[in-house]
């Protein structure tokens, strides 16, 4: 684990992110201007905290395998700003990415172990693995917030572009009043480990839903079965809903310890 200055850290941070985002649902590709915005660090945006710190994890051969971007805000500054934070201060994690479970554990060990700071804040995924690294998972308080919106403007291309967790062949009828070119029936053929095909069809409809609900399920975070329970998805062929629901499950690289032990914080 190394703390690097901004110029030395950026190539490693960009390389790690680009590798990790290919296995994480909903992580977009970042261009140079987007990285400029993400790493922007003028004093006026720090809210009394320190400059952005860059902790980079390397594996045994020196390859960067994870990073954490964070700031520190002391209790005195917190009290002065009137934000209600208490204690010895807060570690504010801006972003964390790890290409391996070892890097993930070491990065959190570094953040949790920062001296004189007894509180940590972070916006992570709803399935974040952090609670399982803690001796007391109840020490973590979480709140679900909206952070990602999906609007499909080309249904056929969008459905063909993503991977699927299981084999599926179904006819979907999409309703879209705002983008009428999306309205119609689509035959989706897909399977785990192979490219998907999606094209217009006149076959009998098996599932029907509005485009907004298809967007909700597109990244695998919302179950079609839950939407069907409210009448937002209509199934006309028994089994079609369950098959597509299974196939849409997000396909990311799971953390597999492989028999190795990890520290508990």
Short mmCIF file of C-alpha atoms in Angstrom, two decimals:
data_model
loop_
_atom_site.label_atom_id
_atom_site.label_comp_id
_atom_site.label_asym_id
_atom_site.label_seq_id
_atom_site.Cartn_x
_atom_site.Cartn_y
_atom_site.Cartn_z
CA UNK A 1 0.00 0.00 0.00
CA UNK A 2 1.44 3.36 -1.03
CA UNK A 3 0.25 6.94 -0.59
CA UNK A 4 1.08 8.73 -3.85
CA UNK A 5 0.79 12.31 -4.99
CA UNK A 6 -1.86 13.14 -7.59
CA UNK A 7 0.41 13.01 -10.65
CA UNK A 8 1.99 9.66 -9.74
CA UNK A 9 -1.30 8.12 -8.67
CA UNK A 10 -3.42 9.03 -11.68
CA UNK A 11 -2.06 6.48 -14.21
CA UNK A 12 -2.42 3.68 -11.65
CA UNK A 13 -5.91 4.81 -10.62
CA UNK A 14 -7.09 5.02 -14.23
CA UNK A 15 -5.65 1.59 -15.07
CA UNK A 16 -7.26 -0.09 -12.06
CA UNK A 17 -10.63 1.55 -12.70
CA UNK A 18 -10.64 0.57 -16.38
CA UNK A 19 -9.96 -3.06 -15.49
CA UNK A 20 -12.48 -3.22 -12.65
CA UNK A 21 -15.31 -1.43 -14.47
CA UNK A 22 -15.40 -4.18 -17.13
CA UNK A 23 -16.56 -6.63 -14.45
CA UNK A 24 -18.89 -4.28 -12.56
CA UNK A 25 -22.43 -3.57 -13.64
CA UNK A 26 -23.16 0.11 -14.23
CA UNK A 27 -19.56 1.41 -14.07
CA UNK A 28 -19.16 3.71 -17.11
CA UNK A 29 -16.07 4.20 -19.24
CA UNK A 30 -14.25 7.42 -18.26
CA UNK A 31 -12.66 9.75 -20.75
CA UNK A 32 -9.87 12.17 -19.85
CA UNK A 33 -12.33 15.06 -19.15
CA UNK A 34 -14.36 12.81 -16.84
CA UNK A 35 -11.19 11.89 -14.93
CA UNK A 36 -10.30 15.59 -14.70
CA UNK A 37 -13.66 16.19 -13.01
CA UNK A 38 -13.38 13.16 -10.71
CA UNK A 39 -9.91 14.12 -9.49
CA UNK A 40 -10.56 17.87 -9.31
CA UNK A 41 -9.25 19.03 -5.95
CA UNK A 42 -9.38 22.79 -5.49
CA UNK A 43 -9.66 23.91 -1.80
CA UNK A 44 -13.12 25.42 -2.34
CA UNK A 45 -14.69 21.98 -2.93
CA UNK A 46 -13.17 20.27 0.13
CA UNK A 47 -15.66 21.52 2.75
CA UNK A 48 -12.86 22.06 5.25
CA UNK A 49 -11.31 18.62 4.71
CA UNK A 50 -7.77 17.85 3.59
CA UNK A 51 -6.61 17.60 0.01
CA UNK A 52 -7.54 14.40 -1.78
CA UNK A 53 -5.34 11.48 -0.73
CA UNK A 54 -4.48 8.64 -3.11
CA UNK A 55 -3.82 5.22 -1.56
CA UNK A 56 -2.77 2.66 -4.19
CA UNK A 57 -2.43 -1.06 -3.57
CA UNK A 58 0.13 -3.06 -5.58
CA UNK A 59 0.51 -6.82 -5.88
CA UNK A 60 3.80 -8.66 -5.39
CA UNK A 61 5.17 -7.74 -8.83
CA UNK A 62 4.29 -4.05 -8.43
CA UNK A 63 1.14 -4.00 -10.54
CA UNK A 64 -1.55 -1.63 -9.17
CA UNK A 65 -4.58 -3.68 -8.11
CA UNK A 66 -6.67 -1.19 -6.15
CA UNK A 67 -6.99 2.37 -4.94
CA UNK A 68 -8.86 4.53 -2.48
CA UNK A 69 -9.41 8.27 -2.89
CA UNK A 70 -10.26 9.98 0.39
CA UNK A 71 -10.11 13.12 2.52
CA UNK A 72 -9.74 13.66 6.27
CA UNK A 73 -11.82 16.10 8.27
CA UNK A 74 -10.90 16.71 11.89
CA UNK A 75 -13.43 17.06 14.68
CA UNK A 76 -12.51 20.72 15.10
CA UNK A 77 -13.27 21.47 11.47
CA UNK A 78 -16.47 19.45 11.64
CA UNK A 79 -17.65 21.38 14.71
CA UNK A 80 -16.78 24.67 13.00
CA UNK A 81 -18.70 23.73 9.85
CA UNK A 82 -21.72 22.77 11.97
CA UNK A 83 -22.38 19.53 10.08
CA UNK A 84 -23.09 17.56 13.24
CA UNK A 85 -20.28 15.03 12.93
CA UNK A 86 -18.94 13.96 16.31
CA UNK A 87 -15.84 12.24 17.63
CA UNK A 88 -12.23 12.44 16.59
CA UNK A 89 -12.91 13.16 12.92
CA UNK A 90 -14.09 11.56 9.72
CA UNK A 91 -12.40 9.69 6.89
CA UNK A 92 -14.41 10.62 3.80
CA UNK A 93 -13.95 7.98 1.12
CA UNK A 94 -14.54 9.51 -2.31
CA UNK A 95 -14.00 6.34 -4.35
CA UNK A 96 -12.61 2.85 -3.92
CA UNK A 97 -11.92 0.20 -6.56
CA UNK A 98 -10.19 -3.16 -6.18
CA UNK A 99 -9.31 -5.83 -8.71
CA UNK A 100 -8.93 -8.59 -6.11
CA UNK A 101 -10.33 -9.46 -2.69
CA UNK A 102 -6.82 -9.05 -1.25
CA UNK A 103 -6.63 -5.46 -2.49
CA UNK A 104 -10.17 -4.76 -1.28
CA UNK A 105 -9.35 -5.98 2.24
CA UNK A 106 -6.05 -4.10 2.43
CA UNK A 107 -7.59 -0.84 1.24
CA UNK A 108 -10.31 -0.98 3.87
CA UNK A 109 -7.75 -1.95 6.48
CA UNK A 110 -5.79 1.17 5.60
CA UNK A 111 -8.86 3.43 5.75
CA UNK A 112 -10.23 2.01 8.99
CA UNK A 113 -6.79 2.21 10.58
CA UNK A 114 -6.21 5.94 10.00
CA UNK A 115 -5.13 7.30 13.40
CA UNK A 116 -7.23 9.85 15.32
CA UNK A 117 -10.29 9.44 13.11
CA UNK A 118 -13.17 7.40 14.47
CA UNK A 119 -15.79 7.78 11.74
CA UNK A 120 -15.78 6.82 8.06
CA UNK A 121 -18.22 7.68 5.28
CA UNK A 122 -18.46 6.06 1.85
CA UNK A 123 -20.94 5.74 -1.02
CA UNK A 124 -20.67 2.12 -2.11
CA UNK A 125 -22.72 -0.55 -3.81
CA UNK A 126 -25.80 -2.03 -2.16
CA UNK A 127 -24.01 -5.41 -2.15
CA UNK A 128 -20.76 -4.00 -0.73
CA UNK A 129 -18.59 -6.71 0.86
CA UNK A 130 -17.31 -4.41 3.63
CA UNK A 131 -19.76 -5.59 6.36
CA UNK A 132 -18.27 -9.08 6.14
CA UNK A 133 -14.79 -7.76 6.92
CA UNK A 134 -15.98 -6.24 10.21
CA UNK A 135 -15.91 -7.98 13.57
CA UNK A 136 -19.13 -6.11 14.30
CA UNK A 137 -21.13 -5.62 11.06
CA UNK A 138 -23.66 -3.56 13.04
CA UNK A 139 -21.06 -0.82 13.37
CA UNK A 140 -21.88 0.01 9.76
CA UNK A 141 -24.93 2.19 9.15
CA UNK A 142 -26.30 2.26 5.62
CA UNK A 143 -28.90 4.25 3.72
CA UNK A 144 -30.03 3.47 0.18
CA UNK A 145 -29.83 6.47 -2.15
CA UNK A 146 -30.52 6.96 -5.87
CA UNK A 147 -27.26 7.15 -7.79
CA UNK A 148 -27.89 5.60 -11.22
CA UNK A 149 -30.69 6.06 -13.73
CA UNK A 150 -31.11 4.04 -16.95
CA UNK A 151 -33.18 5.18 -19.92
CA UNK A 152 -33.09 2.88 -22.97
CA UNK A 153 -33.29 4.89 -26.21
CA UNK A 154 -32.52 1.94 -28.52
CA UNK A 155 -34.03 -1.21 -27.04
CA UNK A 156 -32.65 -3.69 -29.58
CA UNK A 157 -29.06 -2.44 -29.33
CA UNK A 158 -29.23 -2.15 -25.54
CA UNK A 159 -30.51 -5.69 -25.01
CA UNK A 160 -27.93 -7.09 -27.45
CA UNK A 161 -25.06 -5.17 -25.82
CA UNK A 162 -25.13 -6.66 -22.30
CA UNK A 163 -24.09 -10.13 -21.08
CA UNK A 164 -26.61 -12.60 -19.68
CA UNK A 165 -26.25 -15.04 -16.81
CA UNK A 166 -28.30 -17.86 -18.38
CA UNK A 167 -29.76 -18.99 -21.68
CA UNK A 168 -32.98 -17.26 -22.67
CA UNK A 169 -35.16 -16.95 -25.76
CA UNK A 170 -38.26 -14.81 -25.38
CA UNK A 171 -40.44 -12.25 -27.14
CA UNK A 172 -40.77 -8.94 -25.31
CA UNK A 173 -43.28 -6.23 -26.16
CA UNK A 174 -42.11 -2.77 -25.13
CA UNK A 175 -44.30 0.30 -24.69
CA UNK A 176 -42.59 3.69 -25.07
CA UNK A 177 -44.73 6.82 -25.58
CA UNK A 178 -41.78 9.25 -25.38
CA UNK A 179 -39.49 7.39 -27.84
CA UNK A 180 -42.08 5.76 -30.13
CA UNK A 181 -39.42 4.05 -32.25
CA UNK A 182 -38.86 1.70 -29.31
CA UNK A 183 -42.47 0.53 -29.20
CA UNK A 184 -42.90 -2.99 -30.57
CA UNK A 185 -41.97 -6.65 -30.18
CA UNK A 186 -38.43 -7.94 -29.83
CA UNK A 187 -37.05 -11.46 -30.00
CA UNK A 188 -34.19 -11.79 -27.52
CA UNK A 189 -31.82 -14.76 -27.79
CA UNK A 190 -28.97 -14.88 -25.28
CA UNK A 191 -26.90 -17.25 -23.21
CA UNK A 192 -24.10 -17.23 -20.68
CA UNK A 193 -20.75 -16.64 -22.34
CA UNK A 194 -22.03 -15.87 -25.84
CA UNK A 195 -23.19 -12.72 -27.66
CA UNK A 196 -26.85 -11.82 -27.43
CA UNK A 197 -29.13 -11.16 -30.41
CA UNK A 198 -32.17 -8.90 -30.28
CA UNK A 199 -34.33 -8.07 -33.29
CA UNK A 200 -37.85 -7.05 -34.25
CA UNK A 201 -40.34 -9.89 -34.60
CA UNK A 202 -44.01 -10.64 -35.22
CA UNK A 203 -44.04 -13.74 -33.02
CA UNK A 204 -46.52 -14.05 -30.18
CA UNK A 205 -45.76 -11.84 -27.17
CA UNK A 206 -44.47 -13.63 -24.05
CA UNK A 207 -43.72 -10.62 -21.83
CA UNK A 208 -44.99 -7.04 -22.05
CA UNK A 209 -43.75 -4.02 -20.10
CA UNK A 210 -43.14 -0.24 -20.33
CA UNK A 211 -39.65 0.88 -21.31
CA UNK A 212 -39.13 2.49 -17.87
CA UNK A 213 -39.49 -0.89 -16.17
CA UNK A 214 -37.18 -2.52 -18.70
CA UNK A 215 -34.64 0.16 -17.80
CA UNK A 216 -35.08 -0.64 -14.10
CA UNK A 217 -34.24 -4.30 -14.73
CA UNK A 218 -31.61 -3.73 -17.41
CA UNK A 219 -28.58 -3.72 -15.10
CA UNK A 220 -29.83 -6.60 -12.96
CA UNK A 221 -30.56 -4.56 -9.85
CA UNK A 222 -34.35 -4.74 -9.95
CA UNK A 223 -36.07 -8.10 -10.33
CA UNK A 224 -38.68 -8.40 -13.06
CA UNK A 225 -40.61 -10.64 -10.69
CA UNK A 226 -40.96 -7.72 -8.26
CA UNK A 227 -42.26 -5.48 -11.04
CA UNK A 228 -44.66 -8.22 -12.15
CA UNK A 229 -46.02 -8.37 -8.61
CA UNK A 230 -47.29 -4.80 -9.05
CA UNK A 231 -48.76 -5.45 -12.51
CA UNK A 232 -46.02 -3.54 -14.34
CA UNK A 233 -44.83 -6.65 -16.23
CA UNK A 234 -47.36 -8.95 -17.89
CA UNK A 235 -46.51 -12.57 -18.66
CA UNK A 236 -48.43 -14.42 -21.38
CA UNK A 237 -46.25 -17.56 -21.58
CA UNK A 238 -45.72 -19.30 -18.24
CA UNK A 239 -42.01 -19.45 -17.41
CA UNK A 240 -40.97 -16.52 -19.62
CA UNK A 241 -40.73 -14.13 -16.68
CA UNK A 242 -38.59 -16.46 -14.57
CA UNK A 243 -36.26 -17.23 -17.50
CA UNK A 244 -35.62 -13.59 -18.36
CA UNK A 245 -35.31 -12.63 -14.69
CA UNK A 246 -32.59 -15.24 -14.22
CA UNK A 247 -30.76 -14.18 -17.39
CA UNK A 248 -30.79 -10.50 -16.43
CA UNK A 249 -29.02 -11.04 -13.13
CA UNK A 250 -25.96 -8.82 -13.03
CA UNK A 251 -22.82 -10.59 -14.18
CA UNK A 252 -19.83 -9.25 -12.25
CA UNK A 253 -16.64 -10.91 -11.13
CA UNK A 254 -17.39 -12.34 -7.69
CA UNK A 255 -14.91 -12.04 -4.85
CA UNK A 256 -13.62 -15.59 -4.36
CA UNK A 257 -11.10 -15.85 -1.51
CA UNK A 258 -9.95 -19.26 -2.76
CA UNK A 259 -9.00 -20.56 0.68
CA UNK A 260 -6.99 -17.48 1.66
CA UNK A 261 -7.61 -15.72 4.95
CA UNK A 262 -8.36 -12.02 5.27
CA UNK A 263 -8.04 -9.62 8.19
CA UNK A 264 -11.13 -8.73 10.19
CA UNK A 265 -11.37 -5.09 11.33
#
